[in-house]
Short mmCIF file of N, CA and C in Angstrom, two decimals:
data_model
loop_
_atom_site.label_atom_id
_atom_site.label_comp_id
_atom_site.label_asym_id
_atom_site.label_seq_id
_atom_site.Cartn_x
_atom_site.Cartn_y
_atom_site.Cartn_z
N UNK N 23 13.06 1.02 2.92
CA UNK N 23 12.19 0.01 2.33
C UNK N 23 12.57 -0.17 0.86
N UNK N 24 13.02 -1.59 0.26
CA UNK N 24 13.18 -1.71 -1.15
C UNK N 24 12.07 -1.14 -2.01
N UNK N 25 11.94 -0.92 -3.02
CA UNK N 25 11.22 -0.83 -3.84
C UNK N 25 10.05 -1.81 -4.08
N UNK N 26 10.71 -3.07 -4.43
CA UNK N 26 9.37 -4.22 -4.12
C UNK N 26 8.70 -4.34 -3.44
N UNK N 27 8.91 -3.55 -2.36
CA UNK N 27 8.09 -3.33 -1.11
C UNK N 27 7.43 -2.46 -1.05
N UNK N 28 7.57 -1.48 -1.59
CA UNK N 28 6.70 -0.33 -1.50
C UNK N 28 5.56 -1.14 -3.03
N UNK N 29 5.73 -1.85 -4.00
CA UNK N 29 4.87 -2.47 -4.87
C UNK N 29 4.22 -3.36 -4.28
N UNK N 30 4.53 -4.25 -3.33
CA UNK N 30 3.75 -5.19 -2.75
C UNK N 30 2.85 -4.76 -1.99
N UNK N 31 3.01 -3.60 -1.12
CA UNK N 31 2.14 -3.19 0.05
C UNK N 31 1.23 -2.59 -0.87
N UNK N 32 1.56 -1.65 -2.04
CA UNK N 32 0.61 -1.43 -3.00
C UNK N 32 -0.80 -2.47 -3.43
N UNK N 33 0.03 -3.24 -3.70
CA UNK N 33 -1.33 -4.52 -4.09
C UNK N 33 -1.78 -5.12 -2.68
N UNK N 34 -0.94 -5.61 -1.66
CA UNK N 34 -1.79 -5.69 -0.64
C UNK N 34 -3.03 -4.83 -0.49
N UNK N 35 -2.73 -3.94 -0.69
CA UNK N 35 -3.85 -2.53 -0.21
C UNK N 35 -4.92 -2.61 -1.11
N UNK N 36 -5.21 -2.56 -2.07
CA UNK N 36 -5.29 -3.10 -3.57
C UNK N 36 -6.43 -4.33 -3.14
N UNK N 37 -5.90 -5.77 -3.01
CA UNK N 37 -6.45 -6.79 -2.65
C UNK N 37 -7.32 -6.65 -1.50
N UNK N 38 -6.99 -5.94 -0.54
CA UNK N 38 -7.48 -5.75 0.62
C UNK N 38 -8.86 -5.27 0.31
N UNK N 39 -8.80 -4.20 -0.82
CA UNK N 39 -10.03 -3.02 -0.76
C UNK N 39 -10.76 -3.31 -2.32
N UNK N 40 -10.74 -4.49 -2.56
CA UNK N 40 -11.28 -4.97 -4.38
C UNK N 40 -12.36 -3.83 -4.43
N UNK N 41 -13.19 -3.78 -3.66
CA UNK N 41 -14.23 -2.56 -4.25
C UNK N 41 -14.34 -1.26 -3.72
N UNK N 42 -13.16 -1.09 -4.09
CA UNK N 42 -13.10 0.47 -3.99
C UNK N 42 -11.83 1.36 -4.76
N UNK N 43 -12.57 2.31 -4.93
CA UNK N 43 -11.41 2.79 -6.45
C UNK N 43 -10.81 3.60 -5.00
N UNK N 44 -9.72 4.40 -5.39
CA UNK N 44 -8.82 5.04 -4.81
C UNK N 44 -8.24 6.33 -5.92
N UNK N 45 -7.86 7.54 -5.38
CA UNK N 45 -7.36 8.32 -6.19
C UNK N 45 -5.86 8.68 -6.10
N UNK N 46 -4.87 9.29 -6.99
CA UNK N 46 -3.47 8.72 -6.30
C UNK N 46 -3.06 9.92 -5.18
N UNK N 47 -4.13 11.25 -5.04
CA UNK N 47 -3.98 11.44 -3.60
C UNK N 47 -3.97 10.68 -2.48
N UNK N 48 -5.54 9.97 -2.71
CA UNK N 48 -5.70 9.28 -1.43
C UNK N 48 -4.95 8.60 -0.93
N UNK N 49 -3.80 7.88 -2.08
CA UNK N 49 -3.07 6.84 -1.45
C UNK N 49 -1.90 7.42 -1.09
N UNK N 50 -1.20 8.74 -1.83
CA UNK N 50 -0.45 9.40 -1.01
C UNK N 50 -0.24 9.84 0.24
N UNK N 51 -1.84 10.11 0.60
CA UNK N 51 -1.85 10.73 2.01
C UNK N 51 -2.14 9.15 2.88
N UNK N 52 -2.64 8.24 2.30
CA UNK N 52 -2.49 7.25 2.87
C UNK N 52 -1.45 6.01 3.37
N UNK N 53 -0.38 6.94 2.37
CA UNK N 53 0.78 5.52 2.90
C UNK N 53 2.10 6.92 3.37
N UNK N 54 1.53 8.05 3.27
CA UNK N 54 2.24 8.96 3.72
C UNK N 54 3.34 8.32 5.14
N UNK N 55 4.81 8.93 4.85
CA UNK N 55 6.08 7.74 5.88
C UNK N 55 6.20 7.27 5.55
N UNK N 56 5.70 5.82 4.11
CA UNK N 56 6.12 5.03 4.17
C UNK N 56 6.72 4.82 2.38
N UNK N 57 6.35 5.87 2.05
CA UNK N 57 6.88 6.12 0.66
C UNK N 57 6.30 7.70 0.11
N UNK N 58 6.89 8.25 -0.81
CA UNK N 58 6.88 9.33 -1.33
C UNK N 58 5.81 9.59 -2.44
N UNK N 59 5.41 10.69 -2.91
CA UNK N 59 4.50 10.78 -3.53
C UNK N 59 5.37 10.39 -4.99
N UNK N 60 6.38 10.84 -5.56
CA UNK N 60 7.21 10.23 -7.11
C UNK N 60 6.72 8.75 -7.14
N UNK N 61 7.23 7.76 -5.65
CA UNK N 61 7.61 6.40 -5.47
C UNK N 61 6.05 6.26 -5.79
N UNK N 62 4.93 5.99 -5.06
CA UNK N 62 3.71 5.71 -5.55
C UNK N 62 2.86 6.22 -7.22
N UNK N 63 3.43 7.29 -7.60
CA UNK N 63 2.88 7.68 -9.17
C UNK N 63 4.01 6.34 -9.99
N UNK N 64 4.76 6.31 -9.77
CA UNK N 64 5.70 5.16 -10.47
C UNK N 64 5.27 3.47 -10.27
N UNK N 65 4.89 4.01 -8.84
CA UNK N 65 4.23 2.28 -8.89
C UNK N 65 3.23 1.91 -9.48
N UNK N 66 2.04 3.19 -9.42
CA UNK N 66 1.03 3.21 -9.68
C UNK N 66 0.75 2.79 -11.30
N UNK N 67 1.76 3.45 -12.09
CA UNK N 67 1.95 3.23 -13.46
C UNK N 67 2.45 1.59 -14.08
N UNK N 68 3.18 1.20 -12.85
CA UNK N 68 3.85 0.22 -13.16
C UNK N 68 2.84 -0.70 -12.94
N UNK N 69 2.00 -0.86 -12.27
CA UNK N 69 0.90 -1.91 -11.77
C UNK N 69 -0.06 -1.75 -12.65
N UNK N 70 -0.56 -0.35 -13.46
CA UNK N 70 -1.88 -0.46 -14.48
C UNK N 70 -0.72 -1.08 -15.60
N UNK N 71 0.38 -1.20 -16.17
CA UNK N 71 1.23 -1.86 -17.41
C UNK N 71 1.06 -3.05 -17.09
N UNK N 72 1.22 -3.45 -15.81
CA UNK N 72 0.96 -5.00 -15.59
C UNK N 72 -0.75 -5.30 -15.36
N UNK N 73 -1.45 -4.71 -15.64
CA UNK N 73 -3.28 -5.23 -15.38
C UNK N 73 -3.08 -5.30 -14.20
N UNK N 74 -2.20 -5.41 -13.25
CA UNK N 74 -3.20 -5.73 -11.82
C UNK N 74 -3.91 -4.24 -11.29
N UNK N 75 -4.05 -3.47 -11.96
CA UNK N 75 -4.71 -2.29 -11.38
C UNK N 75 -4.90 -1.72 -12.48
N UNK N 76 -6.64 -1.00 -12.91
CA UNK N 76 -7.27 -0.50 -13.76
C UNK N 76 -7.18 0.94 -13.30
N UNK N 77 -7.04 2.24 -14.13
CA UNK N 77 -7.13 3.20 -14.03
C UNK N 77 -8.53 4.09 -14.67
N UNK N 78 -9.39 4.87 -14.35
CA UNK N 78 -10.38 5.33 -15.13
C UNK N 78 -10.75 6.42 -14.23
N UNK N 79 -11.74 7.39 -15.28
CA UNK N 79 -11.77 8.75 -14.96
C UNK N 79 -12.89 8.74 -14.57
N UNK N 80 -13.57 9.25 -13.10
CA UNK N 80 -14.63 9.63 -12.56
C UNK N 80 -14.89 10.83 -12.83
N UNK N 81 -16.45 11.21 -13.39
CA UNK N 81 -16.88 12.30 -14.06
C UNK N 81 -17.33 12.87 -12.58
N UNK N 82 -17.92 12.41 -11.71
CA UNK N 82 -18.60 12.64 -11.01
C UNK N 82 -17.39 13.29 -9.56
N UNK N 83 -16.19 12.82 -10.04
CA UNK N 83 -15.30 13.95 -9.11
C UNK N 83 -14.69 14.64 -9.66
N UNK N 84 -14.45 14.42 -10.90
CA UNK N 84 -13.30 15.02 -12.06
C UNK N 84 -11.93 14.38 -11.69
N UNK N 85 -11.72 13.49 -11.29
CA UNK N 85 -10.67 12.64 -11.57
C UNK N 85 -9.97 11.08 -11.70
N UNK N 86 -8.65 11.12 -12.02
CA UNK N 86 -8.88 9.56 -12.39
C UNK N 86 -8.66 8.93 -10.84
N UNK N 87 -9.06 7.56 -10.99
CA UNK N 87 -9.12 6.78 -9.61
C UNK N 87 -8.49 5.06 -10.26
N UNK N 88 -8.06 4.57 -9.19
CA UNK N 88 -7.48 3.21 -9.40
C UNK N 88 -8.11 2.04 -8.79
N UNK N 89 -8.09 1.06 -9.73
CA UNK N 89 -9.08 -0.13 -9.10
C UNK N 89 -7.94 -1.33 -9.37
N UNK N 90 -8.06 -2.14 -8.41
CA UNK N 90 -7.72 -3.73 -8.60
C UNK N 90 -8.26 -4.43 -9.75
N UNK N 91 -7.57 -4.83 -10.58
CA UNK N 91 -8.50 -5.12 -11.94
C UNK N 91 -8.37 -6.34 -12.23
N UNK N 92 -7.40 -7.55 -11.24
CA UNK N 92 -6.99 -9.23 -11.46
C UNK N 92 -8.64 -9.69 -11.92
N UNK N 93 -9.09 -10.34 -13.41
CA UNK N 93 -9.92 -11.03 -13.20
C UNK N 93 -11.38 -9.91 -13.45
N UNK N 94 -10.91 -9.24 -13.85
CA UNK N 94 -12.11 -7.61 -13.91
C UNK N 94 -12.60 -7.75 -15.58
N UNK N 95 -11.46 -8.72 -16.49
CA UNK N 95 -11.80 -7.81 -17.81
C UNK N 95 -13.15 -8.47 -18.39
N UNK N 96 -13.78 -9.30 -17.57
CA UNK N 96 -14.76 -9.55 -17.83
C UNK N 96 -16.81 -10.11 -17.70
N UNK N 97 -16.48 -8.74 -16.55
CA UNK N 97 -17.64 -8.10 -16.36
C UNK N 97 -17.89 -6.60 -16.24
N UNK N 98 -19.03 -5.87 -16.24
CA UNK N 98 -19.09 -4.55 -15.63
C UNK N 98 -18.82 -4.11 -14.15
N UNK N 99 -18.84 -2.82 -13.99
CA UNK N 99 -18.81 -2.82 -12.67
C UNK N 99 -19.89 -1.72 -12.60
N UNK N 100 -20.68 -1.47 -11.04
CA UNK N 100 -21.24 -0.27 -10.56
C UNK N 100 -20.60 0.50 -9.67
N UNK N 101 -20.62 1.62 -9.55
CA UNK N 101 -19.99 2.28 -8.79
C UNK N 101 -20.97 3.49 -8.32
N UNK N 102 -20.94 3.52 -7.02
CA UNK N 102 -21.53 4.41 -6.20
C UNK N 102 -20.80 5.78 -6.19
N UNK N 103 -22.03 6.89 -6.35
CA UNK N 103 -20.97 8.14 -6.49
C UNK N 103 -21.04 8.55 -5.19
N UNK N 104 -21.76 7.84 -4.13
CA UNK N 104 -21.25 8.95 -2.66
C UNK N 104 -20.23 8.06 -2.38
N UNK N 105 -20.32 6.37 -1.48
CA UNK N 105 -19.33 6.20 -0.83
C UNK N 105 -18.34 5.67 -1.56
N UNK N 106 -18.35 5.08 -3.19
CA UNK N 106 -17.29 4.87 -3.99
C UNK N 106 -17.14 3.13 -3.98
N UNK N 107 -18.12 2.87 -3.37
CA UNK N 107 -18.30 1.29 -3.72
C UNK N 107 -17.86 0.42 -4.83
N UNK N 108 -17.56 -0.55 -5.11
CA UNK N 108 -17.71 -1.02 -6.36
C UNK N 108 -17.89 -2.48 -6.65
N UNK N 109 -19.05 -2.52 -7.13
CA UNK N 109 -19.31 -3.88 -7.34
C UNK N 109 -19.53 -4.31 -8.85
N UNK N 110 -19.21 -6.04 -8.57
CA UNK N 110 -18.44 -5.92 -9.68
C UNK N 110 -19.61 -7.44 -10.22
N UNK N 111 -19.85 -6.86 -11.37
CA UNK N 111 -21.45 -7.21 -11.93
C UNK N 111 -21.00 -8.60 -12.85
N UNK N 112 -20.99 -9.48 -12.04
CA UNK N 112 -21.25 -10.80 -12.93
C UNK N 112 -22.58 -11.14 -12.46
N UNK N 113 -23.29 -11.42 -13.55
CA UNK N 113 -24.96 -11.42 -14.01
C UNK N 113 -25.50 -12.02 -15.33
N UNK N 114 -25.67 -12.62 -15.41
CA UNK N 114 -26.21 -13.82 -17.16
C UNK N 114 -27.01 -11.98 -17.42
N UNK N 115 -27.62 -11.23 -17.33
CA UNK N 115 -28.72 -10.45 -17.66
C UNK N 115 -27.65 -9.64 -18.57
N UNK N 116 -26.70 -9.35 -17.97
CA UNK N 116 -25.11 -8.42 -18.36
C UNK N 116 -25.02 -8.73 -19.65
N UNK N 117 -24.35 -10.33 -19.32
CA UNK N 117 -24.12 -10.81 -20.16
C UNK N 117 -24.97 -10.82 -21.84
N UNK N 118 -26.16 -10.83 -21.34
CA UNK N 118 -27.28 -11.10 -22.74
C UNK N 118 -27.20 -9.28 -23.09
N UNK N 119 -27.22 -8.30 -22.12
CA UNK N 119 -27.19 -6.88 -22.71
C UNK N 119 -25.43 -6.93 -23.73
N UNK N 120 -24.49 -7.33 -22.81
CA UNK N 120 -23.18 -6.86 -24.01
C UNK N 120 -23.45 -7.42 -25.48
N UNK N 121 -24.07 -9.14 -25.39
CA UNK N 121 -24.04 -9.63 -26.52
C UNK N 121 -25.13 -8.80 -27.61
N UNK N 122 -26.69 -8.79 -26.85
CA UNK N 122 -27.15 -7.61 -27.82
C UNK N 122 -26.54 -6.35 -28.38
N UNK N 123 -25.52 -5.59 -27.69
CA UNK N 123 -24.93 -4.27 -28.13
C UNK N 123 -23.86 -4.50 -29.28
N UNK N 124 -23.19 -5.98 -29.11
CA UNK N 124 -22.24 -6.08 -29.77
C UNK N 124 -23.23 -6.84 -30.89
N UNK N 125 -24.29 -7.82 -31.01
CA UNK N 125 -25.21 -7.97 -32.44
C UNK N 125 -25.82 -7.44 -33.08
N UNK N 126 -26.62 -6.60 -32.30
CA UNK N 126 -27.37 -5.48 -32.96
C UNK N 126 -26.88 -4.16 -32.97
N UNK N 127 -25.99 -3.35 -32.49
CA UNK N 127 -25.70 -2.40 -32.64
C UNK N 127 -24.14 -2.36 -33.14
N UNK N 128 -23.92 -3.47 -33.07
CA UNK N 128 -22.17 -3.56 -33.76
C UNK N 128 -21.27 -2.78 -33.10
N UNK N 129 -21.21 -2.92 -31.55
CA UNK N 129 -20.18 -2.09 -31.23
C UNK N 129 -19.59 -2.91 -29.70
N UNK N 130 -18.50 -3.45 -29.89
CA UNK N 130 -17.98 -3.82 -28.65
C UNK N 130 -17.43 -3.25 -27.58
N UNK N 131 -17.82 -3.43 -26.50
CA UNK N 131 -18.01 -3.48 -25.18
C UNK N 131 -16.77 -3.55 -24.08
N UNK N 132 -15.67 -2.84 -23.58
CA UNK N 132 -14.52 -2.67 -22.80
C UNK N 132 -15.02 -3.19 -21.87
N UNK N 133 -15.55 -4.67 -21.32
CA UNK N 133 -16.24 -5.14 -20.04
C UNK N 133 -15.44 -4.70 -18.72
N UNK N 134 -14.19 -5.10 -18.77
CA UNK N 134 -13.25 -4.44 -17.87
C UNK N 134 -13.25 -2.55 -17.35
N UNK N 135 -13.75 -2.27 -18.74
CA UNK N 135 -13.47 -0.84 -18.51
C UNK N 135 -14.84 0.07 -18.08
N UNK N 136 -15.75 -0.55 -18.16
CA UNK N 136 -17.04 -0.29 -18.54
C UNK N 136 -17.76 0.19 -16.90
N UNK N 137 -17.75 1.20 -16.46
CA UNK N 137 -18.42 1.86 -15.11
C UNK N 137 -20.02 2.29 -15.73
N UNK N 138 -20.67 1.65 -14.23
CA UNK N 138 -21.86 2.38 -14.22
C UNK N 138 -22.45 2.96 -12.92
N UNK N 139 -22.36 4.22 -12.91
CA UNK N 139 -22.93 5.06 -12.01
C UNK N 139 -24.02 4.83 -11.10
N UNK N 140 -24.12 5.27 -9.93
CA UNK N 140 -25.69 5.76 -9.20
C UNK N 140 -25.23 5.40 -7.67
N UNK N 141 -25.89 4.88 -7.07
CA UNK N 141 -26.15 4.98 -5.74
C UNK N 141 -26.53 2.80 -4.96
N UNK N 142 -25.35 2.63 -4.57
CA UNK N 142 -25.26 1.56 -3.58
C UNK N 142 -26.97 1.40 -2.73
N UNK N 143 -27.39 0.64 -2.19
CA UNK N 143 -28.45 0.24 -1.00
C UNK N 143 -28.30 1.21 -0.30
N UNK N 144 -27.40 1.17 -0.15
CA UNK N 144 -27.14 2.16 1.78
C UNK N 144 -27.20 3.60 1.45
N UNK N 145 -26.49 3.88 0.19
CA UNK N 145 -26.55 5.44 -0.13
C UNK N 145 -27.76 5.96 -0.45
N UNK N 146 -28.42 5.01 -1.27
CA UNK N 146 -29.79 5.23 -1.66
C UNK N 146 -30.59 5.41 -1.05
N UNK N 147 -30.81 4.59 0.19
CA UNK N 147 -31.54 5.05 1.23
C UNK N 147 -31.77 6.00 2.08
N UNK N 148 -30.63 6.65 1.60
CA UNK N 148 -30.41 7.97 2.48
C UNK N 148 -31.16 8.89 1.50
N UNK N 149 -31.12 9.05 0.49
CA UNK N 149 -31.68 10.17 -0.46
C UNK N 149 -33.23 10.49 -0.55
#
């Protein structure tokens, strides 16, 4: 398999799964045969240099995880700490909280980068 190929099936996978982060185990053991664990840390790098994939550190597993990020840098996202959901918060309400943080408290806002924790519908209901 060329190389571009092992990057394309990357973002296929990627596109396929917009809300859901991934860790670069998971995707090791997930494309396991069809590329190597070096070949995916290289792609992986190569795709957060190009924005189409955001990288960030989950406290809540202790490690970093990868998100599809085309079109991300400007809203929040939530993220569920059981099933790893992620939704991705365009909301006027958002919007009026970043602008207050950035008027009154003088401090701007990584909208792209910006995770917020807790529990999805479905997870919640379980608790």
């Amino acid at each position: 398999m060329y190389k571009t190929n092992h990057q394309k099936l990357l973002i296929e996978h990627f596109i396929t799964h917009q809300n859901h982060k991934y860790s670069a185990l998971e995707l090791i053991n997930l494309f396991k045969g069809q590329m190597d664990k070096s070949t995916i840390y290289r792609k992986l790098k190569a795709l957060e240099e190009q924005k189409t994939i955001y990288k960030s550190f989950n406290p809540t597993r202790c490690i970093y995880e990868y998100q599809y990020s085309i079109n991300c840098a400007s809203h929040l996202h939530l993220v569920c700490k059981d099933c790893g959901r992620i939704v991705h918060l365009k909301c006027d309400k958002v919007l009026d909280f970043v602008r207050h943080i950035t008027d009154q408290h003088h401090f701007s806002i990584d909208e792209g980068s910006s995770l917020i924790f807790g529990l999805c519908r479905e997870c919640g209901s379980h608790a």
